[in-house]
Coordinates of C-alpha atoms in Angstrom, one line a residue:
Chain A
X1 CA -17.2 45.4 -4.0
X2 CA -13.8 45.2 -5.6
X3 CA -12.6 41.8 -7.0
X4 CA -9.5 42.1 -4.9
X5 CA -11.5 41.8 -1.7
X6 CA -12.9 38.5 -2.9
X7 CA -9.5 37.0 -3.2
X8 CA -9.2 35.7 0.4
X9 CA -12.6 34.2 0.1
X10 CA -11.8 32.5 -3.1
X11 CA -8.5 31.2 -1.7
X12 CA -10.4 29.8 1.3
X13 CA -13.0 28.1 -1.0
X14 CA -10.2 26.5 -3.0
X15 CA -8.4 25.2 0.1
X16 CA -11.7 23.9 1.6
X17 CA -12.5 22.1 -1.7
X18 CA -9.0 20.5 -1.8
X19 CA -9.2 19.4 1.9
X20 CA -12.7 18.0 1.4
X21 CA -11.5 15.9 -1.5
X22 CA -8.5 14.8 0.6
X23 CA -10.8 13.6 3.4
X24 CA -12.7 11.3 0.9
X25 CA -9.5 9.6 -0.3
X26 CA -8.1 6.6 1.6
X27 CA -4.3 7.2 2.1
X28 CA -3.8 3.6 3.1
X29 CA -5.0 2.4 -0.3
X30 CA -2.0 1.7 -2.5
X31 CA -2.6 1.6 -6.2
X32 CA -1.6 -1.9 -7.4
X33 CA 0.8 -2.0 -10.3
X34 CA -0.6 -5.5 -11.1
X35 CA -3.9 -4.2 -12.4
X36 CA -4.0 -4.9 -16.2
X37 CA -1.1 -7.4 -15.8
X38 CA -1.2 -11.2 -16.0
X39 CA -1.5 -13.1 -12.8
X40 CA 2.0 -14.0 -11.6
X41 CA 3.2 -17.5 -12.2
X42 CA 2.6 -19.7 -9.1
X43 CA 1.9 -23.1 -8.0
X44 CA 0.6 -23.9 -4.5
X45 CA -0.2 -27.1 -2.6
X46 CA -3.9 -27.5 -1.8
X47 CA -5.1 -26.6 1.7
X48 CA -7.4 -29.5 1.8
X49 CA -6.2 -33.1 1.6
X50 CA -7.0 -34.9 -1.7
X51 CA -7.6 -31.6 -3.5
X52 CA -5.8 -30.4 -6.7
X53 CA -3.0 -27.9 -6.4
X54 CA -3.7 -24.3 -7.4
X55 CA -1.6 -22.9 -10.2
X56 CA -1.6 -20.0 -12.7
X57 CA -3.0 -22.2 -15.4
X58 CA -6.2 -22.7 -13.4
X59 CA -7.1 -19.0 -14.1
X60 CA -7.2 -19.4 -17.9
X61 CA -10.5 -19.5 -19.7
X62 CA -12.7 -18.7 -16.6
X63 CA -13.6 -15.5 -14.9
X64 CA -12.2 -15.8 -11.3
X65 CA -12.4 -14.1 -8.0
X66 CA -9.3 -14.8 -5.9
X67 CA -9.8 -14.2 -2.2
X68 CA -6.7 -14.0 0.1
X69 CA -7.6 -15.0 3.6
X70 CA -6.3 -16.5 6.8
X71 CA -7.9 -18.0 9.9
X72 CA -6.0 -15.5 12.1
X73 CA -7.5 -12.5 10.2
X74 CA -10.6 -11.1 12.0
X75 CA -12.0 -9.1 9.0
X76 CA -11.9 -12.3 6.9
X77 CA -14.4 -13.8 9.3
X78 CA -16.5 -10.7 8.8
X79 CA -16.6 -11.0 5.0
X80 CA -16.8 -14.7 4.8
X81 CA -20.7 -15.0 4.8
X82 CA -20.7 -12.7 1.7
X83 CA -18.4 -15.1 -0.1
X84 CA -20.4 -18.1 0.8
X85 CA -23.5 -16.3 -0.5
X86 CA -21.7 -15.2 -3.6
X87 CA -20.5 -18.7 -4.5
X88 CA -24.1 -19.9 -4.3
X89 CA -25.5 -17.1 -6.4
X90 CA -22.8 -17.0 -9.0
X91 CA -21.6 -20.5 -9.8
X92 CA -20.3 -19.4 -13.2
X93 CA -17.5 -17.4 -11.5
X94 CA -14.8 -19.5 -10.0
X95 CA -14.1 -18.4 -6.5
X96 CA -10.5 -19.3 -5.5
X97 CA -8.9 -19.0 -2.1
X98 CA -5.3 -18.1 -1.2
X99 CA -4.7 -19.2 2.4
X100 CA -2.0 -16.7 3.5
X101 CA 0.5 -17.5 6.2
X102 CA -1.8 -19.8 8.0
X103 CA -1.7 -23.1 9.8
X104 CA -3.2 -26.0 7.9
X105 CA -5.3 -27.5 10.8
X106 CA -6.6 -24.1 12.1
X107 CA -7.5 -23.1 8.5
X108 CA -9.3 -26.3 7.9
X109 CA -11.2 -26.0 11.2
X110 CA -12.1 -22.4 10.2
X111 CA -13.7 -23.6 6.9
X112 CA -15.5 -26.4 8.7
X113 CA -17.1 -23.9 11.1
X114 CA -17.9 -21.2 8.6
X115 CA -18.4 -23.1 5.3
X116 CA -16.1 -23.6 2.3
X117 CA -17.2 -21.5 -0.7
X118 CA -13.9 -21.9 -2.6
X119 CA -13.5 -24.1 -5.7
X120 CA -9.9 -24.5 -4.9
X121 CA -7.6 -23.2 -2.1
X122 CA -3.8 -22.7 -2.4
X123 CA -1.9 -23.1 0.9
X124 CA 0.7 -20.2 1.0
X125 CA 2.1 -20.9 4.4
X126 CA 5.3 -18.9 3.8
X127 CA 3.6 -16.0 2.1
X128 CA 5.8 -16.1 -0.9
X129 CA 3.0 -16.2 -3.5
X130 CA 1.3 -13.5 -1.5
X131 CA 4.3 -11.2 -2.1
X132 CA 4.1 -12.0 -5.8
X133 CA 0.5 -10.8 -5.7
X134 CA 1.5 -7.7 -3.9
X135 CA -0.5 -8.7 -0.8
X136 CA -0.1 -6.4 2.2
X137 CA -3.4 -6.4 4.1
X138 CA -5.4 -9.6 4.4
X139 CA -8.1 -10.0 3.3
X140 CA -7.6 -9.0 -0.3
X141 CA -9.8 -9.9 -3.3
X142 CA -8.7 -9.9 -7.0
X143 CA -11.0 -10.1 -10.1
X144 CA -9.3 -12.0 -12.9
X145 CA -10.7 -12.2 -16.4
X146 CA -10.7 -15.1 -18.8
X147 CA -7.2 -14.4 -20.2
X148 CA -5.8 -14.5 -16.7
X149 CA -5.4 -10.7 -16.4
X150 CA -6.0 -9.0 -13.1
X151 CA -8.7 -6.4 -13.6
X152 CA -9.5 -5.2 -10.1
X153 CA -8.1 -5.5 -6.6
X154 CA -9.7 -4.7 -3.2
X155 CA -7.8 -4.5 0.0
X156 CA -9.7 -5.2 3.2
X157 CA -13.0 -7.0 3.8
X158 CA -15.5 -6.9 0.9
X159 CA -18.9 -5.4 1.7
X160 CA -22.3 -6.1 0.3
X161 CA -22.2 -2.7 -1.4
X162 CA -18.8 -3.2 -3.0
X163 CA -19.9 -6.6 -4.2
X164 CA -23.2 -5.3 -5.6
X165 CA -22.0 -1.9 -7.0
X166 CA -18.5 -2.8 -8.3
X167 CA -17.4 -6.4 -8.3
X168 CA -20.6 -8.1 -9.7
X169 CA -21.1 -5.5 -12.6
X170 CA -17.4 -5.9 -13.5
X171 CA -17.7 -9.7 -13.4
X172 CA -20.7 -9.5 -15.6
X173 CA -18.9 -7.4 -18.2
X174 CA -16.0 -9.9 -18.4
Chain B
X1 CA 29.4 -14.9 36.5
X2 CA 30.8 -17.2 33.8
X3 CA 27.4 -17.4 32.2
X4 CA 27.0 -13.6 32.2
X5 CA 30.4 -13.1 30.6
X6 CA 29.5 -15.7 28.0
X7 CA 26.2 -13.9 27.3
X8 CA 28.0 -10.6 26.9
X9 CA 30.5 -12.1 24.6
X10 CA 27.8 -13.7 22.5
X11 CA 25.9 -10.3 22.1
X12 CA 29.2 -8.5 21.2
X13 CA 30.0 -11.2 18.7
X14 CA 26.5 -11.0 17.1
X15 CA 26.7 -7.2 16.9
X16 CA 30.2 -7.4 15.3
X17 CA 29.0 -10.0 12.8
X18 CA 26.1 -7.8 11.8
X19 CA 28.3 -4.8 11.4
X20 CA 30.9 -6.5 9.3
X21 CA 28.9 -8.9 7.2
X22 CA 28.7 -7.1 3.8
X23 CA 25.5 -9.0 2.8
X24 CA 23.8 -7.8 6.0
X25 CA 25.0 -4.3 5.4
X26 CA 23.6 -4.3 1.9
X27 CA 20.3 -5.8 3.1
X28 CA 20.0 -3.1 5.7
X29 CA 20.8 -0.3 3.3
X30 CA 18.2 -1.6 0.8
X31 CA 15.6 -2.2 3.5
X32 CA 16.1 1.4 4.6
X33 CA 14.9 2.5 1.2
X34 CA 11.8 0.4 1.1
X35 CA 8.5 1.4 2.7
X36 CA 6.7 -1.1 5.0
X37 CA 3.2 -1.5 3.4
X38 CA 1.6 -2.3 6.7
X39 CA 2.9 0.5 8.9
X40 CA 3.2 3.0 6.1
X41 CA 5.4 5.6 7.7
X42 CA 8.2 3.2 8.5
X43 CA 10.8 1.5 6.3
X44 CA 11.0 -2.2 6.3
X45 CA 14.3 -1.9 8.1
X46 CA 12.6 -0.2 11.1
X47 CA 9.4 -2.3 11.1
X48 CA 8.8 -5.6 12.8
X49 CA 5.5 -6.2 11.0
X50 CA 5.4 -9.8 9.7
X51 CA 5.3 -8.6 6.1
X52 CA 8.3 -6.3 6.6
X53 CA 10.2 -9.2 8.0
X54 CA 9.2 -11.3 5.0
X55 CA 10.3 -8.6 2.6
X56 CA 13.6 -8.1 4.4
X57 CA 14.2 -11.8 4.1
X58 CA 13.3 -11.6 0.4
X59 CA 15.9 -8.8 0.0
X60 CA 18.5 -10.8 1.8
X61 CA 17.8 -14.0 -0.2
X62 CA 18.0 -12.1 -3.5
X63 CA 21.2 -10.3 -2.7
X64 CA 22.7 -13.7 -1.5
X65 CA 21.7 -15.1 -4.9
X66 CA 23.8 -12.4 -6.6
X67 CA 21.2 -9.9 -7.6
X68 CA 22.1 -6.3 -8.0
X69 CA 20.5 -3.6 -5.8
X70 CA 18.5 -2.2 -8.7
X71 CA 17.1 -5.7 -9.5
X72 CA 15.8 -6.1 -6.0
X73 CA 14.2 -2.6 -6.2
X74 CA 12.6 -3.6 -9.5
X75 CA 11.3 -6.8 -7.9
X76 CA 9.6 -4.7 -5.1
X77 CA 8.1 -2.0 -7.4
X78 CA 6.8 -4.7 -9.8
X79 CA 4.7 -6.0 -6.9
X80 CA 3.9 -3.0 -4.7
X81 CA 4.4 -0.1 -7.1
X82 CA 6.4 3.1 -6.6
X83 CA 4.7 3.4 -3.2
X84 CA 7.2 0.9 -1.8
X85 CA 10.0 3.4 -2.4
X86 CA 10.6 5.7 0.5
X87 CA 12.0 8.2 -1.9
X88 CA 9.6 8.7 -4.8
X89 CA 11.1 8.6 -8.3
X90 CA 11.1 11.7 -10.5
X91 CA 8.5 11.2 -13.2
X92 CA 5.6 13.0 -14.8
X93 CA 3.1 12.1 -12.0
X94 CA 5.5 13.2 -9.2
X95 CA 6.8 16.3 -11.0
X96 CA 4.6 18.6 -8.8
X97 CA 5.8 16.9 -5.7
X98 CA 9.5 17.4 -6.5
X99 CA 9.1 20.9 -8.1
X100 CA 6.4 22.1 -5.5
X101 CA 8.7 23.6 -2.9
X102 CA 10.8 25.4 -5.5
X103 CA 7.6 26.8 -7.2
X104 CA 6.3 28.0 -3.8
X105 CA 9.6 29.8 -3.0
X106 CA 9.6 31.3 -6.6
X107 CA 6.0 32.5 -6.2
X108 CA 6.6 34.0 -2.8
X109 CA 9.8 35.8 -4.0
X110 CA 8.0 37.2 -7.1
X111 CA 5.1 38.4 -5.0
X112 CA 7.5 40.1 -2.6
X113 CA 9.5 41.7 -5.4
X114 CA 6.3 43.1 -7.0
X115 CA 5.0 44.4 -3.7
X116 CA 8.3 46.1 -2.8
X117 CA 8.5 47.7 -6.3
X118 CA 5.0 49.1 -6.1
X119 CA 5.7 50.5 -2.7
X120 CA 9.0 52.2 -3.8
X121 CA 7.2 53.8 -6.8
X122 CA 4.2 55.0 -4.8
X123 CA 4.0 58.7 -4.1
X124 CA 4.3 59.7 -0.4
X125 CA 0.6 60.6 -0.4
X126 CA -0.3 57.0 -1.2
X127 CA 0.6 56.1 2.4
X128 CA -2.1 56.7 4.9
X129 CA -1.1 59.1 7.6
X130 CA -1.1 57.8 11.1
X131 CA -4.3 59.7 11.9
X132 CA -4.7 58.4 15.4
X133 CA -1.3 59.8 16.5
X134 CA -1.7 63.1 18.4
X135 CA 0.6 66.0 17.6
X136 CA 2.1 65.7 21.1
X137 CA 3.2 62.2 20.5
X138 CA 5.4 63.4 17.7
X139 CA 7.0 66.0 19.8

């Protein structure tokens, strides 16, 4: 058999490989330009009464997980038990909440019903701080290291696999 | 009737205001260059997603505060990356995207030229005779 006759087969194989790769990528996932950058400067009023505000300085010196959530967001309800469990298992990581474009009373009721795993929650009712964090699909979760640098970002609800295979090993290395 | 006329007048006035207000025109022009992150095949000018409305308000507020168009674009790309630009910038990572169509045309034209030249140089015997044609068909 001549090499020339193999060319269509090779071309097909190459195309199939490219398409197979394409199917495994998520076109909705947008690479964040904030990875490797410092957390943006912000200061938010607390969601809960008598709690401290949440500001950029709170991220210094501790490894943090920032979870962007809202009571109107269905996938947030789905991931919430994982966060409650995470906070109990890993108390050395500070789990912070960013309550995004929500209403104070419904957000508080939501936490009363499902449990409050957050060490502090900023109330971003206008979504301004959300824009500074490049938030576009709630829920979103950020891993921030001791120096206040964003190391990882996940858009969409976290899963047990993601937590076990990616987030927790990363947190451990920080 | 009076109410209807008043209604029509108000709509007309609103449309006129939107068309003539330079700030609104600049906002719309910039919004048409920015991609909505939620409904990713729309610009934020076309989209009514809450985030698109927020970003449009952000564009308007920044322009009203005297920012240049380029500064507003920088503000958006710093948060959402080049993805937010409806027209991707020309840089190393997008070179193939921009040069791709030209490369394809070039490749096709080269292939065509080579094939035509080979055919022109080939001896007449190189062409397969139409063996299934009967002699009567030629007559």
